[in-house]
Short mmCIF file of C-alpha atoms in Angstrom, two decimals:
data_model
loop_
_atom_site.label_atom_id
_atom_site.label_comp_id
_atom_site.label_asym_id
_atom_site.label_seq_id
_atom_site.Cartn_x
_atom_site.Cartn_y
_atom_site.Cartn_z
CA MET A 1 43.71 -11.82 -67.36
CA ARG A 2 45.75 -13.42 -64.58
CA LEU A 3 43.44 -11.85 -62.00
CA ARG A 4 40.38 -13.33 -63.72
CA ARG A 5 42.02 -16.78 -63.92
CA PHE A 6 43.01 -16.51 -60.26
CA ALA A 7 39.41 -15.63 -59.30
CA LEU A 8 37.99 -18.57 -61.21
CA GLN A 9 40.52 -20.99 -59.76
CA THR A 10 40.05 -19.64 -56.26
CA LEU A 11 36.28 -19.21 -56.17
CA GLY A 12 35.33 -21.97 -58.62
CA VAL A 13 31.86 -23.47 -58.37
CA PRO A 14 30.78 -21.44 -55.30
CA ALA A 15 31.27 -18.23 -57.27
CA VAL A 16 29.21 -19.55 -60.16
CA LEU A 17 26.45 -20.63 -57.80
CA ALA A 18 26.49 -17.29 -56.02
CA ALA A 19 26.33 -15.46 -59.35
CA CYS A 20 23.31 -17.54 -60.36
CA VAL A 21 21.59 -16.79 -57.06
CA LEU A 22 22.14 -13.06 -57.53
CA SER A 23 21.24 -12.99 -61.23
CA ALA A 24 18.25 -15.37 -60.92
CA CYS A 25 19.28 -17.80 -63.64
CA SER A 26 16.41 -19.56 -65.40
CA VAL A 27 16.73 -22.30 -67.96
CA GLY A 28 14.18 -23.32 -70.58
CA PRO A 29 12.68 -21.50 -73.58
CA ARG A 30 11.11 -18.06 -73.31
CA TYR A 31 7.42 -18.04 -74.09
CA HIS A 32 6.09 -16.20 -77.12
CA ARG A 33 2.50 -16.59 -78.23
CA PRO A 34 2.53 -18.36 -81.61
CA ALA A 35 0.93 -16.68 -84.59
CA ALA A 36 -2.57 -17.73 -85.60
CA PRO A 37 -4.48 -17.15 -88.86
CA VAL A 38 -6.61 -14.01 -88.47
CA PRO A 39 -8.69 -12.61 -91.37
CA ALA A 40 -8.82 -8.91 -92.09
CA ALA A 41 -12.65 -8.83 -92.04
CA TYR A 42 -15.65 -11.11 -91.62
CA LYS A 43 -16.65 -12.29 -95.07
CA GLU A 44 -20.33 -12.81 -94.26
CA SER A 45 -20.70 -9.24 -92.96
CA ALA A 46 -19.42 -7.61 -96.15
CA ALA A 47 -21.79 -5.37 -98.05
CA ALA A 48 -21.72 -7.73 -101.04
CA ALA A 49 -23.37 -10.43 -98.96
CA TYR A 50 -26.50 -8.26 -98.55
CA GLN A 51 -26.95 -7.04 -102.13
CA SER A 52 -29.78 -9.46 -102.93
CA SER A 53 -31.42 -9.22 -99.49
CA ASP A 54 -34.66 -7.51 -98.55
CA ALA A 55 -34.66 -4.17 -96.80
CA GLY A 56 -35.67 -5.86 -93.53
CA THR A 57 -32.84 -8.38 -93.58
CA TRP A 58 -30.77 -8.48 -90.39
CA ARG A 59 -27.47 -6.63 -90.49
CA PRO A 60 -24.64 -6.40 -87.93
CA ALA A 61 -24.28 -3.29 -85.83
CA THR A 62 -21.80 -0.61 -86.83
CA PRO A 63 -19.12 0.63 -86.37
CA ALA A 64 -17.06 -2.44 -87.15
CA ASP A 65 -14.80 -2.05 -84.10
CA ALA A 66 -17.68 -2.06 -81.61
CA ALA A 67 -17.90 -4.96 -79.19
CA LEU A 68 -20.39 -6.58 -76.84
CA LYS A 69 -20.06 -5.54 -73.23
CA GLY A 70 -21.26 -6.82 -69.87
CA ALA A 71 -24.65 -8.48 -69.66
CA TRP A 72 -24.96 -9.29 -73.36
CA TRP A 73 -28.48 -10.74 -73.12
CA ARG A 74 -29.90 -7.27 -72.46
CA ILE A 75 -29.62 -6.47 -76.16
CA PHE A 76 -32.77 -8.60 -76.60
CA ASP A 77 -34.72 -6.24 -74.30
CA GLU A 78 -36.35 -9.06 -72.33
CA PRO A 79 -36.63 -8.15 -68.61
CA GLU A 80 -37.73 -11.69 -67.73
CA LEU A 81 -34.65 -13.14 -69.41
CA ASP A 82 -32.49 -10.59 -67.60
CA SER A 83 -33.88 -11.74 -64.24
CA LEU A 84 -33.26 -15.39 -65.08
CA GLU A 85 -29.68 -14.72 -66.19
CA GLN A 86 -28.91 -12.96 -62.92
CA GLN A 87 -30.22 -15.95 -60.95
CA LEU A 88 -28.11 -18.29 -63.10
CA ASP A 89 -24.89 -16.44 -62.33
CA ILE A 90 -25.51 -16.90 -58.61
CA ASN A 91 -27.21 -20.28 -58.30
CA ASN A 92 -26.02 -22.42 -61.22
CA GLN A 93 -24.18 -25.32 -59.61
CA THR A 94 -21.99 -26.07 -62.62
CA ILE A 95 -20.68 -22.50 -62.48
CA VAL A 96 -20.09 -22.92 -58.74
CA GLN A 97 -18.13 -26.10 -59.45
CA TYR A 98 -15.91 -24.36 -62.02
CA PHE A 99 -15.42 -21.44 -59.62
CA GLN A 100 -14.20 -23.74 -56.87
CA ASN A 101 -11.87 -25.44 -59.35
CA PHE A 102 -10.44 -21.99 -60.08
CA MET A 103 -10.02 -21.26 -56.36
CA ALA A 104 -8.14 -24.55 -55.96
CA ALA A 105 -5.90 -23.70 -58.93
CA ARG A 106 -5.17 -20.28 -57.47
CA ALA A 107 -4.23 -21.86 -54.13
CA GLN A 108 -1.70 -24.05 -55.95
CA VAL A 109 0.08 -20.87 -57.09
CA ALA A 110 0.61 -19.87 -53.47
CA GLU A 111 1.78 -23.40 -52.66
CA ALA A 112 4.38 -23.29 -55.44
CA ARG A 113 5.51 -19.76 -54.53
CA ALA A 114 6.25 -20.94 -50.97
CA GLY A 115 9.17 -22.94 -52.41
CA LEU A 116 11.05 -19.70 -53.08
CA PHE A 117 11.42 -19.00 -49.37
CA PRO A 118 13.41 -20.66 -46.55
CA THR A 119 11.78 -23.13 -44.20
CA LEU A 120 12.07 -22.30 -40.51
CA SER A 121 11.17 -24.73 -37.73
CA VAL A 122 11.42 -24.72 -33.94
CA ASP A 123 11.85 -27.96 -31.97
CA PRO A 124 11.84 -27.32 -28.21
CA ALA A 125 12.56 -30.37 -26.06
CA VAL A 126 13.07 -31.45 -22.48
CA THR A 127 15.00 -34.69 -21.89
CA ARG A 128 15.48 -36.33 -18.51
CA SER A 129 17.79 -39.36 -18.23
CA HIS A 130 19.33 -41.47 -15.47
CA GLU A 131 22.67 -43.25 -15.46
CA ALA A 132 22.90 -46.34 -13.27
CA GLY A 133 25.46 -46.52 -10.50
CA GLY A 134 28.72 -48.38 -10.97
CA SER A 135 29.45 -46.93 -14.36
CA SER A 136 31.85 -44.14 -14.98
CA GLY A 137 32.96 -42.02 -17.84
CA VAL A 138 31.12 -39.90 -20.35
CA VAL A 139 27.36 -40.04 -20.65
CA ALA A 140 25.55 -38.63 -23.70
CA THR A 141 21.82 -37.96 -23.73
CA THR A 142 20.03 -36.85 -26.84
CA GLY A 143 16.78 -34.89 -26.92
CA ALA A 144 14.18 -34.70 -29.66
CA SER A 145 16.27 -32.16 -31.55
CA GLY A 146 19.55 -34.00 -31.46
CA ALA A 147 19.48 -34.82 -35.17
CA SER A 148 19.36 -31.15 -36.08
CA GLY A 149 22.86 -30.41 -34.90
CA ALA A 150 21.52 -27.54 -32.77
CA GLY A 151 22.46 -28.59 -29.30
CA GLY A 152 20.19 -31.57 -28.90
CA THR A 153 23.07 -33.41 -27.14
CA THR A 154 24.54 -32.69 -23.71
CA THR A 155 27.58 -34.29 -22.14
CA GLY A 156 28.11 -34.95 -18.43
CA VAL A 157 30.53 -36.85 -16.18
CA THR A 158 29.03 -39.25 -13.64
CA SER A 159 30.49 -40.85 -10.54
CA GLY A 160 30.76 -44.59 -10.17
CA LYS A 161 28.39 -44.89 -7.21
CA GLY A 162 24.69 -44.15 -6.85
CA GLY A 163 24.17 -43.04 -10.47
CA SER A 164 23.31 -39.61 -11.83
CA THR A 165 20.17 -38.01 -13.29
CA PHE A 166 20.33 -35.37 -16.02
CA THR A 167 17.69 -32.92 -17.31
CA VAL A 168 18.46 -31.20 -20.60
CA PHE A 169 16.48 -28.18 -21.85
CA SER A 170 16.89 -27.28 -25.53
CA LEU A 171 15.28 -24.65 -27.77
CA PRO A 172 16.74 -25.06 -31.26
CA ALA A 173 15.58 -23.26 -34.46
CA ASP A 174 16.42 -24.82 -37.82
CA VAL A 175 16.38 -23.08 -41.19
CA SER A 176 16.92 -24.56 -44.64
CA TRP A 177 16.75 -23.05 -48.09
CA ALA A 178 17.23 -24.44 -51.57
CA PRO A 179 18.06 -21.45 -53.83
CA ASP A 180 16.21 -21.49 -57.13
CA LEU A 181 19.41 -21.51 -59.16
CA TRP A 182 17.97 -22.62 -62.48
CA GLY A 183 14.41 -21.33 -62.27
CA ARG A 184 12.78 -24.66 -61.42
CA ILE A 185 10.64 -23.14 -58.69
CA ARG A 186 9.93 -19.97 -60.67
CA ASN A 187 8.86 -22.05 -63.64
CA THR A 188 6.69 -24.11 -61.31
CA VAL A 189 5.07 -20.93 -60.00
CA ALA A 190 4.55 -19.79 -63.59
CA GLU A 191 3.10 -23.18 -64.50
CA TYR A 192 0.52 -23.03 -61.73
CA ARG A 193 -0.20 -19.36 -62.44
CA TYR A 194 -0.93 -20.19 -66.06
CA ALA A 195 -2.99 -23.19 -64.93
CA ALA A 196 -5.03 -20.87 -62.71
CA GLN A 197 -5.59 -18.56 -65.68
CA VAL A 198 -6.70 -21.56 -67.74
CA SER A 199 -9.13 -22.42 -64.95
CA ALA A 200 -10.39 -18.83 -64.88
CA ALA A 201 -10.94 -18.89 -68.65
CA ASP A 202 -12.68 -22.26 -68.36
CA LEU A 203 -14.93 -20.78 -65.69
CA GLN A 204 -15.89 -17.89 -67.95
CA ASN A 205 -16.39 -20.22 -70.90
CA GLU A 206 -18.70 -22.40 -68.83
CA ARG A 207 -20.56 -19.34 -67.56
CA LEU A 208 -21.02 -18.14 -71.14
CA THR A 209 -22.20 -21.60 -72.21
CA GLU A 210 -24.76 -21.73 -69.39
CA GLN A 211 -25.92 -18.18 -70.13
CA ALA A 212 -26.38 -18.99 -73.80
CA SER A 213 -28.22 -22.22 -73.00
CA LEU A 214 -30.59 -20.34 -70.72
CA ALA A 215 -31.32 -17.74 -73.41
CA GLU A 216 -31.89 -20.47 -76.01
CA TYR A 217 -34.23 -22.41 -73.71
CA TYR A 218 -36.10 -19.19 -72.95
CA PHE A 219 -36.74 -18.45 -76.62
CA GLU A 220 -37.57 -22.09 -77.31
CA LEU A 221 -40.14 -22.00 -74.51
CA ARG A 222 -41.65 -18.80 -75.90
CA GLY A 223 -41.76 -20.52 -79.26
CA GLU A 224 -43.79 -23.32 -77.68
CA ASP A 225 -46.14 -20.67 -76.26
CA ALA A 226 -46.57 -19.28 -79.78
CA LEU A 227 -47.23 -22.78 -81.15
CA GLN A 228 -49.80 -23.38 -78.42
CA ASP A 229 -51.56 -20.17 -79.35
CA ILE A 230 -51.66 -21.14 -83.03
CA TYR A 231 -53.02 -24.60 -82.24
CA ASN A 232 -55.63 -23.15 -79.87
CA ARG A 233 -56.81 -20.74 -82.56
CA THR A 234 -56.74 -23.55 -85.12
CA VAL A 235 -58.84 -25.77 -82.86
CA SER A 236 -61.34 -22.93 -82.43
CA ALA A 237 -61.51 -22.33 -86.18
CA ASP A 238 -61.82 -26.06 -86.92
CA GLN A 239 -64.64 -26.33 -84.38
CA GLN A 240 -66.47 -23.54 -86.14
CA SER A 241 -65.90 -25.30 -89.48
CA LEU A 242 -67.29 -28.52 -88.03
CA ASP A 243 -70.36 -26.70 -86.69
CA LEU A 244 -70.89 -25.10 -90.07
CA THR A 245 -70.53 -28.40 -91.90
CA ARG A 246 -72.99 -30.09 -89.56
CA GLY A 247 -75.49 -27.27 -90.08
CA LEU A 248 -75.19 -27.56 -93.83
CA PHE A 249 -75.52 -31.35 -93.58
CA GLU A 250 -78.67 -31.06 -91.48
CA THR A 251 -80.22 -28.72 -94.03
CA GLY A 252 -79.36 -31.13 -96.82
CA ILE A 253 -76.84 -28.85 -98.49
CA ASP A 254 -73.76 -30.84 -97.45
CA ASP A 255 -73.13 -34.56 -97.04
CA ALA A 256 -71.81 -36.83 -94.27
CA GLU A 257 -68.37 -37.11 -95.84
CA ASP A 258 -67.70 -33.41 -95.34
CA VAL A 259 -68.75 -33.70 -91.71
CA ALA A 260 -66.35 -36.61 -91.22
CA GLN A 261 -63.52 -34.67 -92.86
CA ALA A 262 -64.18 -31.71 -90.55
CA GLN A 263 -64.13 -34.02 -87.55
CA VAL A 264 -60.77 -35.49 -88.60
CA THR A 265 -59.30 -32.02 -89.06
CA LEU A 266 -60.48 -30.92 -85.61
CA ALA A 267 -59.22 -34.10 -83.91
CA ASN A 268 -55.76 -33.72 -85.45
CA ALA A 269 -55.55 -30.09 -84.33
CA GLN A 270 -56.64 -31.02 -80.80
CA ALA A 271 -54.03 -33.78 -80.58
CA ASN A 272 -51.26 -31.45 -81.73
CA ALA A 273 -52.41 -28.78 -79.27
CA VAL A 274 -52.11 -31.22 -76.38
CA GLY A 275 -48.64 -32.39 -77.47
CA VAL A 276 -47.12 -28.88 -77.25
CA ALA A 277 -47.45 -28.90 -73.46
CA ALA A 278 -44.93 -31.72 -73.04
CA THR A 279 -42.16 -29.92 -74.93
CA ARG A 280 -42.86 -26.65 -73.12
CA ALA A 281 -42.63 -28.41 -69.76
CA GLN A 282 -39.22 -29.84 -70.67
CA TYR A 283 -37.84 -26.39 -71.52
CA GLU A 284 -39.30 -25.03 -68.29
CA HIS A 285 -37.63 -27.80 -66.30
CA ALA A 286 -34.31 -27.15 -68.08
CA ILE A 287 -34.48 -23.46 -67.17
CA ALA A 288 -35.19 -24.35 -63.53
CA MET A 289 -32.11 -26.59 -63.46
CA LEU A 290 -29.90 -23.86 -64.93
CA ILE A 291 -30.93 -21.28 -62.32
CA GLY A 292 -30.46 -23.75 -59.48
CA LYS A 293 -34.09 -24.40 -58.58
CA PRO A 294 -36.00 -27.68 -58.32
CA ALA A 295 -38.15 -28.19 -61.40
CA SER A 296 -41.09 -28.99 -59.10
CA ASP A 297 -40.99 -25.48 -57.59
CA PHE A 298 -40.54 -23.46 -60.77
CA ALA A 299 -43.04 -22.21 -63.33
CA MET A 300 -43.04 -19.59 -66.07
CA PRO A 301 -46.20 -17.82 -67.21
CA VAL A 302 -47.31 -18.02 -70.82
CA LYS A 303 -46.11 -15.11 -72.92
CA ASP A 304 -46.15 -14.12 -76.59
CA LEU A 305 -43.06 -14.52 -78.73
CA ALA A 306 -42.50 -10.85 -79.57
CA THR A 307 -38.71 -10.53 -79.37
CA ARG A 308 -36.99 -8.88 -82.31
CA ILE A 309 -33.44 -9.58 -83.40
CA PRO A 310 -31.19 -6.65 -82.46
CA PRO A 311 -28.14 -5.57 -84.45
CA ILE A 312 -25.16 -7.38 -82.93
CA PRO A 313 -21.74 -5.65 -82.84
CA LEU A 314 -19.14 -7.94 -84.36
CA GLY A 315 -15.95 -6.01 -83.65
CA ILE A 316 -12.83 -6.57 -85.72
CA PRO A 317 -11.63 -10.16 -86.31
CA SER A 318 -8.29 -9.66 -84.56
CA ALA A 319 -10.13 -8.73 -81.36
CA LEU A 320 -11.80 -12.14 -81.31
CA LEU A 321 -8.56 -13.66 -79.97
CA GLN A 322 -8.93 -11.45 -76.89
CA ARG A 323 -12.67 -11.93 -76.43
CA ARG A 324 -13.16 -15.69 -76.58
CA PRO A 325 -12.51 -17.43 -73.24
CA ASP A 326 -11.82 -20.76 -74.95
CA ILE A 327 -9.09 -19.11 -77.04
CA ALA A 328 -7.66 -17.55 -73.88
CA ALA A 329 -7.68 -20.96 -72.19
CA ALA A 330 -5.89 -22.55 -75.16
CA GLU A 331 -3.27 -19.77 -75.19
CA ARG A 332 -2.63 -20.03 -71.44
CA THR A 333 -2.34 -23.81 -71.81
CA MET A 334 0.54 -23.21 -74.23
CA ALA A 335 2.23 -20.93 -71.70
CA GLN A 336 1.79 -23.60 -69.03
CA ALA A 337 3.35 -26.25 -71.27
CA ASN A 338 6.28 -23.92 -72.00
CA ALA A 339 6.91 -23.49 -68.26
CA GLU A 340 6.90 -27.28 -67.87
CA ILE A 341 9.75 -27.47 -70.40
CA GLY A 342 11.76 -25.13 -68.14
CA ILE A 343 11.03 -27.30 -65.12
CA ALA A 344 12.18 -30.42 -66.94
CA THR A 345 15.31 -28.65 -68.25
CA ALA A 346 16.31 -27.57 -64.73
CA ALA A 347 16.77 -31.24 -63.82
CA TYR A 348 20.02 -31.21 -65.86
CA TYR A 349 21.65 -28.84 -63.34
CA PRO A 350 22.85 -29.38 -59.76
CA SER A 351 20.79 -28.37 -56.76
CA LEU A 352 22.08 -26.54 -53.71
CA THR A 353 20.67 -26.62 -50.18
CA LEU A 354 21.75 -24.22 -47.45
CA SER A 355 20.95 -25.04 -43.84
CA GLY A 356 21.54 -23.51 -40.47
CA SER A 357 20.59 -24.05 -36.87
CA ALA A 358 20.79 -21.94 -33.75
CA GLY A 359 19.33 -22.16 -30.29
CA PHE A 360 19.85 -22.61 -26.61
CA GLU A 361 20.69 -25.70 -24.56
CA SER A 362 21.26 -26.12 -20.86
CA THR A 363 20.90 -28.58 -18.02
CA THR A 364 19.09 -25.91 -15.97
CA LEU A 365 16.10 -23.89 -17.05
CA SER A 366 17.39 -20.72 -15.36
CA SER A 367 20.54 -20.65 -17.52
CA LEU A 368 18.85 -21.72 -20.79
CA PHE A 369 18.98 -18.25 -22.32
CA SER A 370 22.48 -17.36 -21.17
CA ALA A 371 25.31 -16.77 -23.62
CA PRO A 372 27.20 -20.00 -22.83
CA SER A 373 24.04 -21.97 -23.66
CA PHE A 374 23.84 -20.58 -27.22
CA VAL A 375 24.74 -23.07 -29.95
CA TRP A 376 24.71 -22.83 -33.75
CA SER A 377 25.68 -24.62 -36.91
CA LEU A 378 25.79 -23.83 -40.66
CA GLY A 379 25.99 -26.15 -43.62
CA ALA A 380 25.58 -26.49 -47.35
CA SER A 381 25.11 -29.42 -49.67
CA ALA A 382 24.89 -29.86 -53.42
CA SER A 383 23.64 -32.74 -55.49
CA GLU A 384 23.81 -33.65 -59.16
CA THR A 385 22.47 -36.68 -60.98
CA LEU A 386 25.26 -38.36 -62.91
CA PHE A 387 23.30 -41.06 -64.70
CA GLU A 388 19.57 -41.73 -65.08
CA GLY A 389 19.32 -43.69 -68.31
CA GLY A 390 18.10 -40.80 -70.48
CA LEU A 391 15.20 -39.87 -68.19
CA ARG A 392 15.80 -36.12 -68.30
CA HIS A 393 16.16 -36.06 -72.08
CA ALA A 394 12.94 -38.05 -72.50
CA THR A 395 11.08 -35.80 -70.06
CA VAL A 396 12.11 -32.64 -71.91
CA ALA A 397 11.14 -34.25 -75.22
CA GLN A 398 7.75 -35.18 -73.77
CA TYR A 399 7.00 -31.61 -72.64
CA ARG A 400 8.20 -30.15 -75.94
CA ALA A 401 5.81 -32.46 -77.80
CA THR A 402 3.03 -31.48 -75.41
CA TYR A 403 3.74 -27.82 -76.11
CA ASN A 404 3.65 -28.38 -79.87
CA ALA A 405 0.35 -30.21 -79.51
CA ASP A 406 -1.02 -27.28 -77.50
CA VAL A 407 0.08 -24.91 -80.27
CA ALA A 408 -1.93 -26.94 -82.78
CA ALA A 409 -4.91 -27.01 -80.40
CA TYR A 410 -4.69 -23.22 -80.00
CA ARG A 411 -4.68 -22.60 -83.74
CA GLN A 412 -7.55 -25.04 -84.21
CA THR A 413 -9.54 -23.22 -81.54
CA VAL A 414 -8.95 -19.93 -83.35
CA LEU A 415 -10.06 -21.43 -86.67
CA THR A 416 -13.17 -22.89 -85.03
CA ALA A 417 -13.99 -19.51 -83.51
CA PHE A 418 -13.90 -17.73 -86.87
CA GLN A 419 -15.97 -20.51 -88.42
CA GLN A 420 -18.63 -20.13 -85.74
CA VAL A 421 -18.80 -16.36 -86.16
CA GLU A 422 -19.08 -16.61 -89.94
CA ASP A 423 -21.73 -19.34 -89.57
CA GLY A 424 -23.71 -17.16 -87.19
CA ILE A 425 -23.63 -14.08 -89.40
CA ALA A 426 -24.67 -16.05 -92.48
CA ALA A 427 -27.44 -17.87 -90.62
CA LEU A 428 -28.93 -14.67 -89.22
CA ARG A 429 -28.88 -13.02 -92.63
CA VAL A 430 -30.55 -16.02 -94.27
CA TYR A 431 -33.08 -16.59 -91.46
CA SER A 432 -34.20 -12.96 -91.46
CA HIS A 433 -34.52 -13.02 -95.25
CA GLN A 434 -36.43 -16.30 -95.07
CA LEU A 435 -38.69 -15.00 -92.32
CA GLU A 436 -39.75 -12.07 -94.48
CA ARG A 437 -40.76 -14.48 -97.23
CA GLN A 438 -42.48 -16.79 -94.77
CA GLN A 439 -44.64 -13.94 -93.49
CA ALA A 440 -45.78 -13.36 -97.05
CA ALA A 441 -46.61 -17.06 -97.35
CA VAL A 442 -48.71 -16.93 -94.15
CA ASN A 443 -50.60 -13.91 -95.42
CA ALA A 444 -51.31 -15.65 -98.74
CA ALA A 445 -52.42 -18.86 -96.98
CA ARG A 446 -54.79 -16.90 -94.74
CA GLN A 447 -56.33 -15.22 -97.79
CA PHE A 448 -56.57 -18.59 -99.55
CA LEU A 449 -58.51 -20.01 -96.56
CA GLN A 450 -60.92 -17.09 -96.57
CA ILE A 451 -61.64 -17.57 -100.28
CA ALA A 452 -62.03 -21.33 -99.90
CA MET A 453 -64.44 -20.88 -97.00
CA VAL A 454 -66.60 -18.43 -98.94
CA ARG A 455 -66.71 -20.71 -101.97
CA TYR A 456 -67.63 -23.66 -99.74
CA GLN A 457 -70.37 -21.73 -97.95
CA THR A 458 -71.88 -20.71 -101.28
CA GLY A 459 -71.73 -24.29 -102.54
CA ILE A 460 -69.23 -23.65 -105.29
CA ASP A 461 -66.40 -25.87 -103.94
CA PRO A 462 -66.42 -29.00 -101.71
CA TYR A 463 -65.21 -28.97 -98.12
CA ILE A 464 -61.98 -30.71 -99.05
CA ASP A 465 -60.78 -27.40 -100.51
CA VAL A 466 -61.32 -25.79 -97.11
CA MET A 467 -59.37 -28.62 -95.47
CA SER A 468 -56.52 -28.07 -97.88
CA ALA A 469 -56.48 -24.34 -97.16
CA GLN A 470 -56.57 -24.95 -93.39
CA THR A 471 -53.68 -27.39 -93.59
CA THR A 472 -51.64 -24.97 -95.71
CA LEU A 473 -52.22 -22.09 -93.29
CA LEU A 474 -51.35 -24.18 -90.24
CA SER A 475 -48.20 -25.52 -91.87
CA ASP A 476 -47.06 -22.02 -92.88
CA GLN A 477 -47.73 -20.65 -89.40
CA LEU A 478 -45.79 -23.47 -87.76
CA THR A 479 -42.90 -22.88 -90.13
CA GLN A 480 -42.97 -19.18 -89.31
CA ILE A 481 -42.73 -19.83 -85.57
CA SER A 482 -39.93 -22.33 -86.12
CA GLU A 483 -37.98 -19.79 -88.17
CA GLN A 484 -38.51 -17.10 -85.53
CA VAL A 485 -37.13 -19.38 -82.84
CA ASN A 486 -34.23 -20.42 -85.07
CA GLU A 487 -33.39 -16.79 -85.70
CA LEU A 488 -33.39 -15.95 -81.99
CA THR A 489 -31.34 -18.97 -80.96
CA GLU A 490 -28.90 -18.32 -83.79
CA ALA A 491 -28.50 -14.75 -82.51
CA VAL A 492 -27.65 -16.16 -79.09
CA GLN A 493 -25.11 -18.53 -80.64
CA LEU A 494 -23.51 -15.65 -82.55
CA VAL A 495 -23.16 -13.68 -79.33
CA GLN A 496 -21.60 -16.76 -77.74
CA ALA A 497 -19.24 -17.16 -80.70
CA LEU A 498 -18.15 -13.53 -80.20
CA GLY A 499 -17.26 -14.18 -76.55
CA GLY A 500 -20.33 -12.66 -74.92
CA GLY A 501 -18.70 -9.36 -73.98
CA TRP A 502 -15.78 -10.95 -72.11
CA ASP A 503 -12.17 -9.77 -72.51
CA VAL A 504 -8.83 -11.42 -71.75
CA SER A 505 -7.93 -8.51 -69.45
CA GLN A 506 -10.34 -10.05 -66.93
CA LEU A 507 -7.99 -13.00 -66.37
CA PRO A 508 -6.24 -12.92 -62.97
CA SER A 509 -2.64 -11.77 -63.19
CA GLY A 510 -1.27 -14.02 -60.48
#
């Protein structure tokens, strides 16, 4: 007991500081990822949700623990889309911008880590000075390194007549180090490392957003191609109806009103057919922008909308926390805020700086590196803030509040993610069920038009019945195309909600 008391009294603060250096003390709270609400299963994928659905209704892929991997868009089996997505990953300028932001964030980690190491500098100097005649005594001349305490000063004795000239050669090396006693620098490194991981997750989230937008624009454009085809066929059929009506009018079977009605129907179809081109061009221009090409130099050929919705693996709900880049970014933001609390807490404790200097100094270059010319010095200083008006307490409180806000943002992001997945599953189930019914409506409308045309040609019904049947068929066909596009874009959004095959293990570790 006496020995321990003697050690404390003798060593005192230096012993405590040395112990902290050796044991790597670190103040501030340890980080633990907060809990978030995670369901046991996706409600909308349960078997009960499909009991009243048709046999052709979309269903998720099985087994339940499967997950999307890699280039997720390939599940749609569209080689043209695959080619576009590959160009996007290379040429999309928004992705390039986020990538460079990540590179800058990663460089900040190296900058912060440099604070853990000593700083070494070399300050060679040559000083030549002249002392006027008539003076006597001690003359001091100081070179560029005199402030370092490493032999930047030389002393000589001059005579009283004629004056003296001195040349001083010095080669000092200075080293200084502030030991990270309380983990301020380590917490700063951790802060920037977490910030770099946030940037990496943001990069992946932006890449996923751009990929999903490209896929949606692609299917929207193909939907416009399908609409154009329907309008072209409608215009052709309406032209034939107009020719028939005119023939019947010329033979006296029909009247001028039916001809006028047929002309109106044809003109409306032609106007709608022309209008589709504007929307298609806008989607084409948007795709060009996403893949980094000028809209003026990019064109996509017309193609049928023949894509079918594939089964999409959902995985288990708990895995969603590891697969969504926005959730990963929110979680890493919490870790960053926790490190900032440690940085602010370290301000309560004293700081220590160790410094040393060694080098050579001589009035002749030939003896500069001799043993008598060697000089050195060692020093240490400590500082502690005694009063700052509550600044440190307020700073810690600020970062704690920021951390708590980030916790709430993280949990909200998780809740939003599960909402989006459930929305996507429900929408796909409903759209596929609705599309089956819509196909039946199109078939019935086509049969209705055939019957109305026959009855008109035989003089049983007026032409207005044919117009009504044509309008019904066109409306049902347009609705069918719209539902097909909605189903495809909703499938893309579900894939995006599931994280697009990404995993948190892809985040950089340091």
